[in-house]
Coordinates of C-alpha atoms in Angstrom, one line a residue:
Chain U
X1 CA -35.6 9.5 -19.4
X2 CA -32.9 10.5 -18.7
X3 CA -30.4 8.6 -16.6
X4 CA -29.2 10.1 -13.2
X5 CA -25.3 10.4 -13.7
X6 CA -25.1 10.1 -9.9
X7 CA -26.9 7.4 -9.8
X8 CA -23.9 5.7 -11.0
X9 CA -21.5 7.1 -9.4
X10 CA -23.4 5.4 -6.7
X11 CA -23.3 1.9 -8.1
X12 CA -20.4 1.8 -8.6
X13 CA -19.2 3.1 -5.1
X14 CA -22.0 0.3 -4.3
X15 CA -20.5 -2.1 -6.8
X16 CA -23.4 -3.1 -8.1
X17 CA -22.5 -4.9 -11.4
X18 CA -25.6 -5.4 -12.7
X19 CA -27.6 -2.5 -12.0
X20 CA -24.0 -0.3 -12.8
X21 CA -24.4 -2.5 -16.3
X22 CA -28.4 -1.8 -17.0
X23 CA -27.9 1.8 -15.9
X24 CA -24.9 2.1 -18.3
X25 CA -27.1 0.4 -21.5
X26 CA -29.7 2.5 -20.4
X27 CA -28.3 5.8 -20.3
X28 CA -26.4 5.5 -24.1
X29 CA -30.2 3.9 -25.0
X30 CA -31.1 8.2 -24.0
X31 CA -28.5 9.4 -26.0
X32 CA -26.8 10.7 -23.0
X33 CA -23.1 11.4 -24.4
X34 CA -20.8 8.1 -23.5
X35 CA -17.9 10.8 -22.9
X36 CA -20.6 12.6 -20.2
X37 CA -21.1 8.7 -18.2
X38 CA -17.4 8.3 -18.0
X39 CA -16.9 11.7 -16.9
X40 CA -19.7 12.4 -14.9
X41 CA -20.8 9.2 -13.2
X42 CA -17.9 6.6 -14.3
X43 CA -14.2 8.7 -13.1
X44 CA -16.3 10.4 -10.6
X45 CA -17.2 6.6 -8.1
X46 CA -13.8 5.3 -8.8
X47 CA -13.1 8.5 -7.6
X48 CA -15.2 8.5 -4.6
X49 CA -13.9 5.0 -4.2
X50 CA -10.2 5.8 -3.6
X51 CA -11.5 8.5 -1.1
X52 CA -13.3 6.3 0.7
X53 CA -10.5 3.1 0.8
X54 CA -7.6 6.0 2.1
X55 CA -10.5 7.1 4.6
X56 CA -10.3 2.6 5.5
X57 CA -14.2 3.0 4.8
X58 CA -13.7 0.3 2.3
X59 CA -11.5 -2.6 2.3
X60 CA -9.6 -4.1 -0.2
X61 CA -12.5 -7.3 -1.7
X62 CA -15.4 -4.0 -1.5
X63 CA -12.9 -1.7 -4.2
X64 CA -12.3 -4.3 -5.9
X65 CA -16.1 -5.3 -6.6
X66 CA -15.9 -1.7 -7.6
X67 CA -13.0 -2.2 -9.9
X68 CA -15.0 -4.5 -11.7
X69 CA -18.8 -2.8 -11.7
X70 CA -16.2 -0.3 -13.8
X71 CA -14.2 -2.8 -16.0
X72 CA -18.1 -4.1 -16.9
X73 CA -19.2 -0.8 -17.8
X74 CA -16.6 0.4 -19.7
X75 CA -17.0 -3.3 -22.0
X76 CA -20.3 -1.8 -22.9
X77 CA -19.0 1.8 -23.2
X78 CA -16.0 0.9 -25.0
X79 CA -17.1 0.2 -28.6
X80 CA -19.0 3.9 -28.2
X81 CA -16.3 6.1 -27.0
X82 CA -14.6 4.6 -29.2
X83 CA -15.9 6.2 -31.9
X84 CA -13.4 8.6 -33.1
X85 CA -12.4 8.5 -29.8
X86 CA -9.8 6.0 -28.8
X87 CA -6.1 7.3 -29.0
X88 CA -7.8 10.9 -29.8
X89 CA -6.8 12.1 -25.8
X90 CA -2.6 10.9 -26.2
X91 CA -0.8 8.2 -25.6
X92 CA -0.2 6.7 -22.2
X93 CA 1.9 4.0 -21.2
X94 CA 2.3 2.5 -17.8
X95 CA 3.8 0.1 -15.4
X96 CA 5.0 -0.7 -12.3
X97 CA 8.5 -0.2 -10.8
X98 CA 11.6 -2.3 -10.4
X99 CA 11.1 -4.8 -7.9
X100 CA 7.2 -4.5 -7.0
X101 CA 4.2 -6.7 -7.9
X102 CA 1.5 -5.1 -7.4
X103 CA -0.7 -3.9 -9.9
X104 CA -4.1 -3.2 -8.6
X105 CA -4.4 0.5 -8.8
X106 CA -1.9 0.6 -11.7
X107 CA -4.5 -1.5 -14.0
X108 CA -7.8 0.8 -12.7
X109 CA -6.0 4.0 -13.3
X110 CA -5.2 1.9 -17.1
X111 CA -8.8 1.2 -17.6
X112 CA -9.7 5.4 -16.8
X113 CA -7.0 6.7 -19.0
X114 CA -8.5 4.1 -21.5
X115 CA -11.8 5.2 -20.6
X116 CA -10.2 8.8 -21.5
X117 CA -9.5 8.2 -24.4
X118 CA -6.0 7.5 -24.1
X119 CA -4.2 4.8 -26.1
X120 CA -2.8 2.8 -23.2
X121 CA 0.6 0.7 -23.4
X122 CA 0.9 -1.4 -19.8
X123 CA 4.5 -2.5 -19.4
X124 CA 3.2 -4.8 -16.7
X125 CA 4.5 -5.1 -13.4
X126 CA 8.7 -5.6 -11.8
X127 CA 9.9 -3.5 -14.9
X128 CA 13.3 -2.4 -15.0
X129 CA 13.9 1.1 -15.2
X130 CA 15.3 0.9 -18.5
X131 CA 12.0 -1.0 -19.4
X132 CA 10.2 2.3 -19.2
X133 CA 13.0 4.2 -20.8
X134 CA 12.2 2.0 -23.8
X135 CA 8.8 2.5 -24.3
X136 CA 8.9 6.1 -23.8
X137 CA 11.3 6.4 -27.0
X138 CA 9.6 3.6 -28.6
X139 CA 6.1 5.2 -28.2
X140 CA 6.2 8.6 -27.2
X141 CA 3.7 9.0 -25.3
X142 CA 2.3 12.2 -23.9
X143 CA 1.8 10.8 -19.9
X144 CA 4.0 8.2 -18.6
X145 CA 2.9 6.6 -15.1
X146 CA 4.5 5.1 -12.8
X147 CA 3.5 2.7 -9.6
X148 CA 4.8 1.4 -6.2
X149 CA 2.9 0.0 -3.7
X150 CA 6.5 -0.2 -1.3
X151 CA 8.9 2.3 0.0
X152 CA 11.5 0.1 -0.9
X153 CA 10.9 0.6 -4.4
X154 CA 9.4 3.8 -4.6
X155 CA 12.6 5.3 -5.4
X156 CA 12.8 3.6 -8.7
X157 CA 10.6 6.4 -10.3
X158 CA 13.0 8.6 -9.3
X159 CA 15.9 7.2 -10.8
X160 CA 12.9 6.0 -13.9
X161 CA 13.2 9.8 -14.4
X162 CA 16.3 10.2 -14.2
X163 CA 17.1 8.0 -16.8
X164 CA 14.6 10.0 -19.1
X165 CA 16.5 12.8 -18.5
X166 CA 19.5 11.7 -19.5
X167 CA 18.2 9.8 -22.7
X168 CA 16.3 13.0 -23.2
X169 CA 13.4 12.3 -23.5
X170 CA 11.8 13.6 -19.8
X171 CA 10.6 16.9 -22.0
X172 CA 8.9 15.0 -24.3
X173 CA 6.0 14.0 -21.2
X174 CA 4.1 14.3 -18.8
X175 CA 5.4 11.7 -15.9
X176 CA 2.4 11.3 -13.4
X177 CA 3.4 8.9 -10.5
X178 CA 1.1 7.2 -8.0
X179 CA 0.4 4.2 -5.6
X180 CA 0.0 3.9 -1.5
X181 CA 3.6 4.8 -0.4
X182 CA 3.9 8.1 -3.2
X183 CA 3.1 11.5 -2.0
X184 CA 3.1 14.8 -3.6
X185 CA 6.3 15.9 -1.9
X186 CA 8.2 12.9 -2.5
X187 CA 6.5 13.8 -6.1
X188 CA 8.0 16.9 -6.1
X189 CA 10.7 15.9 -5.2
X190 CA 11.9 13.4 -7.1
X191 CA 10.5 15.6 -9.8
X192 CA 7.6 13.9 -11.0
X193 CA 4.6 15.9 -13.2
X194 CA 2.2 14.9 -11.4
X195 CA 0.5 12.5 -9.1
X196 CA -2.6 11.2 -8.3
X197 CA -3.6 10.1 -5.4
X198 CA -6.4 7.4 -6.4
X199 CA -6.8 5.8 -10.0
X200 CA -10.3 7.9 -10.3
X201 CA -8.7 11.2 -9.6
X202 CA -5.6 10.3 -12.3
X203 CA -7.6 11.4 -15.2
X204 CA -9.1 14.5 -14.5
X205 CA -5.7 15.7 -12.7
X206 CA -3.6 14.9 -16.3
X207 CA -6.7 16.7 -18.1
X208 CA -5.8 20.0 -16.0
X209 CA -2.4 19.9 -16.3
X210 CA -2.8 19.6 -19.8
X211 CA -5.3 22.3 -20.2
X212 CA -2.9 24.9 -18.1
X213 CA 0.3 23.9 -19.8
Chain C
X1 CA 15.0 13.7 37.1
X2 CA 12.1 11.9 34.8
X3 CA 10.1 8.2 35.6
X4 CA 11.6 6.7 32.9
X5 CA 14.8 6.2 30.9
X6 CA 12.7 5.3 27.9
X7 CA 9.7 4.9 26.3
X8 CA 9.2 2.3 23.5
X9 CA 5.2 2.9 21.7
X10 CA 4.9 -0.4 19.7
X11 CA 2.4 -1.4 17.4
X12 CA 0.4 -4.6 18.7
X13 CA 1.5 -6.9 16.0
X14 CA 5.2 -6.9 17.6
X15 CA 3.9 -7.4 21.8
X16 CA 4.6 -11.3 21.7
X17 CA 8.5 -10.1 20.6
X18 CA 8.7 -6.8 22.5
X19 CA 7.9 -8.7 25.5
X20 CA 10.1 -11.8 24.9
X21 CA 13.2 -9.2 24.9
X22 CA 12.0 -6.0 27.2
X23 CA 12.5 -8.6 30.7
X24 CA 10.9 -6.8 33.3
X25 CA 13.2 -3.8 32.7
X26 CA 11.9 -1.3 35.6
X27 CA 13.2 1.8 34.2
X28 CA 12.0 1.1 30.6
X29 CA 7.4 1.9 29.4
X30 CA 5.9 -0.5 27.3
X31 CA 3.0 1.1 25.4
X32 CA 1.3 -0.3 22.9
X33 CA -1.2 0.8 20.1
X34 CA -3.9 -1.2 18.2
X35 CA -3.1 -2.9 15.6
X36 CA -5.3 -2.0 12.4
X37 CA -4.0 1.6 12.4
X38 CA -1.7 1.4 9.9
X39 CA -4.8 1.0 7.1
X40 CA -5.7 4.4 8.1
X41 CA -2.5 6.3 8.4
X42 CA -3.9 9.6 8.9
X43 CA -5.6 8.1 12.0
X44 CA -2.4 6.3 13.0
X45 CA -0.7 10.0 13.0
X46 CA -3.1 10.9 15.0
X47 CA -2.7 8.3 18.2
X48 CA 0.4 7.6 17.6
X49 CA 1.2 12.1 17.9
X50 CA -0.9 12.3 21.1
X51 CA 0.3 9.3 22.7
X52 CA 4.0 11.3 21.9
X53 CA 2.8 14.2 23.4
X54 CA 1.7 12.4 26.9
X55 CA 4.1 10.2 27.7
X56 CA 7.1 12.9 27.1
X57 CA 6.3 14.2 30.2
X58 CA 6.7 11.3 31.7
X59 CA 10.7 10.2 30.4
X60 CA 14.1 11.1 28.5
X61 CA 14.0 9.1 25.7
X62 CA 11.0 7.9 23.2
X63 CA 11.4 5.1 20.2
X64 CA 9.1 4.0 18.2
X65 CA 8.3 0.0 17.8
X66 CA 6.9 1.3 13.9
X67 CA 8.3 1.9 10.9
X68 CA 6.8 4.0 7.7
X69 CA 4.3 1.9 8.2
X70 CA 2.2 3.8 5.1
X71 CA 3.6 7.1 6.0
X72 CA 1.7 6.6 9.3
X73 CA 5.1 7.7 11.4
X74 CA 5.9 10.3 9.0
X75 CA 4.8 14.5 10.0
X76 CA 5.1 13.2 13.5
X77 CA 6.6 16.5 16.0
X78 CA 9.1 15.2 18.1
X79 CA 8.2 16.4 21.1
X80 CA 11.4 17.8 23.1
X81 CA 13.2 14.7 24.5
X82 CA 13.5 13.8 20.1
X83 CA 12.4 10.7 18.7
X84 CA 14.1 7.0 17.2
X85 CA 12.4 5.6 14.5
X86 CA 13.1 2.5 12.9
X87 CA 14.1 3.0 9.1
X88 CA 11.7 0.3 7.4
X89 CA 9.2 -0.2 5.7
X90 CA 6.6 -1.3 8.3
X91 CA 6.7 -4.6 10.9
X92 CA 7.7 -7.3 8.2
X93 CA 11.6 -5.7 8.9
X94 CA 11.2 -6.1 13.1
X95 CA 10.2 -10.1 12.9
X96 CA 13.5 -10.5 10.2
X97 CA 15.7 -8.7 12.4
X98 CA 16.6 -6.0 10.7
X99 CA 16.8 -4.1 6.8
X100 CA 19.3 -6.6 5.5
X101 CA 17.9 -10.4 5.6
X102 CA 14.8 -7.8 4.4
X103 CA 16.1 -7.4 1.2
X104 CA 17.9 -10.4 0.5
X105 CA 14.7 -12.2 1.7
X106 CA 12.6 -9.5 -1.1
X107 CA 15.5 -10.8 -3.8
X108 CA 16.0 -14.5 -3.2
X109 CA 12.0 -14.6 -2.6
X110 CA 10.3 -12.2 -4.6
X111 CA 6.3 -11.6 -4.0
X112 CA 6.5 -12.9 -0.6
X113 CA 3.6 -12.8 1.6
X114 CA 5.1 -12.4 5.1
X115 CA 2.6 -14.2 8.1
X116 CA 4.0 -14.5 12.0
X117 CA 2.0 -15.2 14.6
X118 CA 0.4 -12.8 16.0
X119 CA -0.7 -11.7 12.4
X120 CA -2.4 -15.3 12.1
X121 CA -4.1 -15.0 15.5
X122 CA -5.5 -11.6 14.6
X123 CA -6.9 -13.5 11.6
X124 CA -4.8 -11.1 9.0
X125 CA -3.8 -13.8 7.1
X126 CA -4.7 -14.4 3.3
X127 CA -7.4 -17.3 4.6
X128 CA -8.0 -15.3 7.8
X129 CA -9.0 -12.0 6.1
X130 CA -11.4 -13.7 3.2
X131 CA -13.1 -16.0 6.3
X132 CA -13.6 -13.0 8.8
X133 CA -13.3 -9.6 7.3
X134 CA -13.6 -9.9 3.5
X135 CA -16.4 -12.9 3.6
X136 CA -19.0 -10.5 5.6
X137 CA -18.9 -7.9 3.6
X138 CA -19.3 -8.8 -0.1
X139 CA -19.9 -12.9 0.1
X140 CA -17.9 -15.6 -0.1
X141 CA -17.4 -15.4 -4.4
X142 CA -16.0 -12.5 -4.4
X143 CA -14.2 -12.3 -0.9
X144 CA -12.2 -15.2 -2.9
X145 CA -11.8 -13.5 -5.8
X146 CA -10.3 -10.3 -4.4
X147 CA -7.9 -11.8 -2.3
X148 CA -7.0 -14.5 -4.8
X149 CA -6.7 -11.0 -7.6
X150 CA -4.6 -8.5 -4.3
X151 CA -2.1 -11.2 -4.3
X152 CA -1.7 -12.9 -8.0
X153 CA 1.1 -11.6 -8.5
X154 CA 2.6 -13.2 -5.4
X155 CA 4.8 -16.3 -5.5
X156 CA 5.6 -17.9 -1.6
X157 CA 3.4 -17.7 1.4
X158 CA 6.1 -17.3 4.2
X159 CA 5.9 -18.1 7.9
X160 CA 8.5 -16.0 9.2
X161 CA 10.0 -18.6 12.5
X162 CA 10.5 -16.3 15.8
X163 CA 10.6 -19.6 17.9
X164 CA 6.7 -19.1 19.5
X165 CA 5.3 -21.7 21.3
X166 CA 2.3 -23.5 19.0
X167 CA 5.3 -23.5 16.5
X168 CA 3.4 -26.5 14.4
X169 CA 0.4 -24.7 14.4
X170 CA 1.6 -21.5 12.5
X171 CA 3.8 -23.3 10.4
X172 CA 0.6 -25.8 9.8
X173 CA -1.5 -22.7 8.6
X174 CA 0.6 -20.9 7.0
X175 CA 0.8 -24.5 4.3
X176 CA -3.0 -24.7 4.1
X177 CA -2.9 -20.6 3.3
X178 CA -0.5 -21.7 0.6
X179 CA -2.3 -24.4 -0.5
X180 CA -5.2 -22.7 -1.1
X181 CA -4.4 -19.7 -3.1
X182 CA -1.2 -22.1 -5.1
X183 CA 1.3 -20.5 -3.9
X184 CA 4.9 -22.4 -2.3
X185 CA 5.3 -22.6 1.3
X186 CA 8.9 -21.5 2.9
X187 CA 9.8 -21.2 6.0
X188 CA 12.0 -17.9 7.3
X189 CA 13.8 -18.1 10.7
X190 CA 12.7 -14.6 12.4
X191 CA 15.7 -12.5 14.2
X192 CA 15.5 -10.6 17.3
X193 CA 18.1 -8.1 16.2
X194 CA 16.6 -5.3 15.4
X195 CA 13.2 -5.9 18.5
X196 CA 16.1 -6.0 20.6
X197 CA 17.9 -2.6 19.1
X198 CA 14.7 -0.9 20.1
X199 CA 14.6 -2.0 23.8
X200 CA 18.1 -1.4 24.0
X201 CA 19.6 0.6 21.3
X202 CA 22.0 1.6 19.7
X203 CA 20.5 3.6 17.8
X204 CA 22.5 3.1 14.7
X205 CA 22.1 5.7 11.7
X206 CA 22.0 2.0 8.9
X207 CA 18.7 1.2 11.3
X208 CA 17.1 4.5 13.0
X209 CA 15.7 7.5 12.4
X210 CA 16.5 10.4 14.2
X211 CA 13.9 13.2 14.6
X212 CA 15.5 16.2 16.5
X213 CA 13.3 17.9 19.5
X214 CA 10.0 19.7 17.8
X215 CA 11.1 18.8 14.2
X216 CA 8.8 16.6 11.9
X217 CA 9.6 13.3 10.7
X218 CA 10.0 13.0 7.0
X219 CA 8.9 10.0 4.8
X220 CA 12.7 11.0 3.4
X221 CA 14.3 9.9 6.2
X222 CA 12.7 6.6 5.4
X223 CA 14.1 6.2 1.8
X224 CA 17.2 4.3 1.0

């Protein structure tokens, strides 16, 4: 019996932790490709969560319950994904900018990228501009992700991009930004390559971006 | 001559404070919008636009009692009167009297969850949210866990004291929150400076965004 991937997505949006664990195990047992479970089941589910959150249909505890479900499913999926997959998609450095302590979305995005085969280096919250640049120079990531939840800290993202330019490494990576107050317009203004309206869509947007390069 | 010299369209979250500085001035009209619209910023923009367009016919100037509020006030089309909006992130800066005070506290007390009497009355304090909003949706255990996650990087829960009635109750409730979630309690004196300016002016460029007639407000106007 094959597992309905839409049901997996639905279990994520509904935050059904145990059911999702069962379905993920069952899907693997029936030889569903782990990458397919992730890309066609889990990630679309989280994308939907992001949309519902933006629309005010889902509240924070429900989002977090879905994130927990996602994380539990990933625990089951990760060993199978990492058979050759982990790090295969590339490397990512991700962090929250200086003055900002919010990391729910940032950590979710990190988890998604890890699931999608990225080696994720999460440098944490409240990271000064130099920390991003140092991490970028040290790890040479394919993707640099920045998050901010406050309009007061959001401008740090543009500063980091400028510092990356000054250090001569800007062109060696795609910069993706996100966080509640961030918009496509702002991303364009500061010269980010990508803007993700939510953690669930970040991976997909990045994949499409690289496919076009 | 229009009916009013000025109309203030404000969020209900600053109603008590704004009314205190308003003094029933006949030539100024106060309009209040529901408090939770910032949770759905697109809806906030639509609702504000409707109200702005309607009120513009009766007044010479429109000032918002809002900040950028999750981009809810970006993308508003100013009516023929133009549009004036405080140049701030959200209402916390209103309670604290302006950007300068907010920024000072932001650096001095990094990771602060601010509470005011109004937020406590509306059960939007962490404990209130768990009890009245989260629990019903996900059960108590997950509700508590969610709030703990939400504020895990916060260090302080602060009471902004605007010298309202029942000050002791609000202070106590803030302390209760701090204790429950294992944060430090801190109290800040509120200030009516910016709220007074919203009603009285002057609308200086440091504190206000000005949108010309028929132009749209932009997020970039709010950023420093």
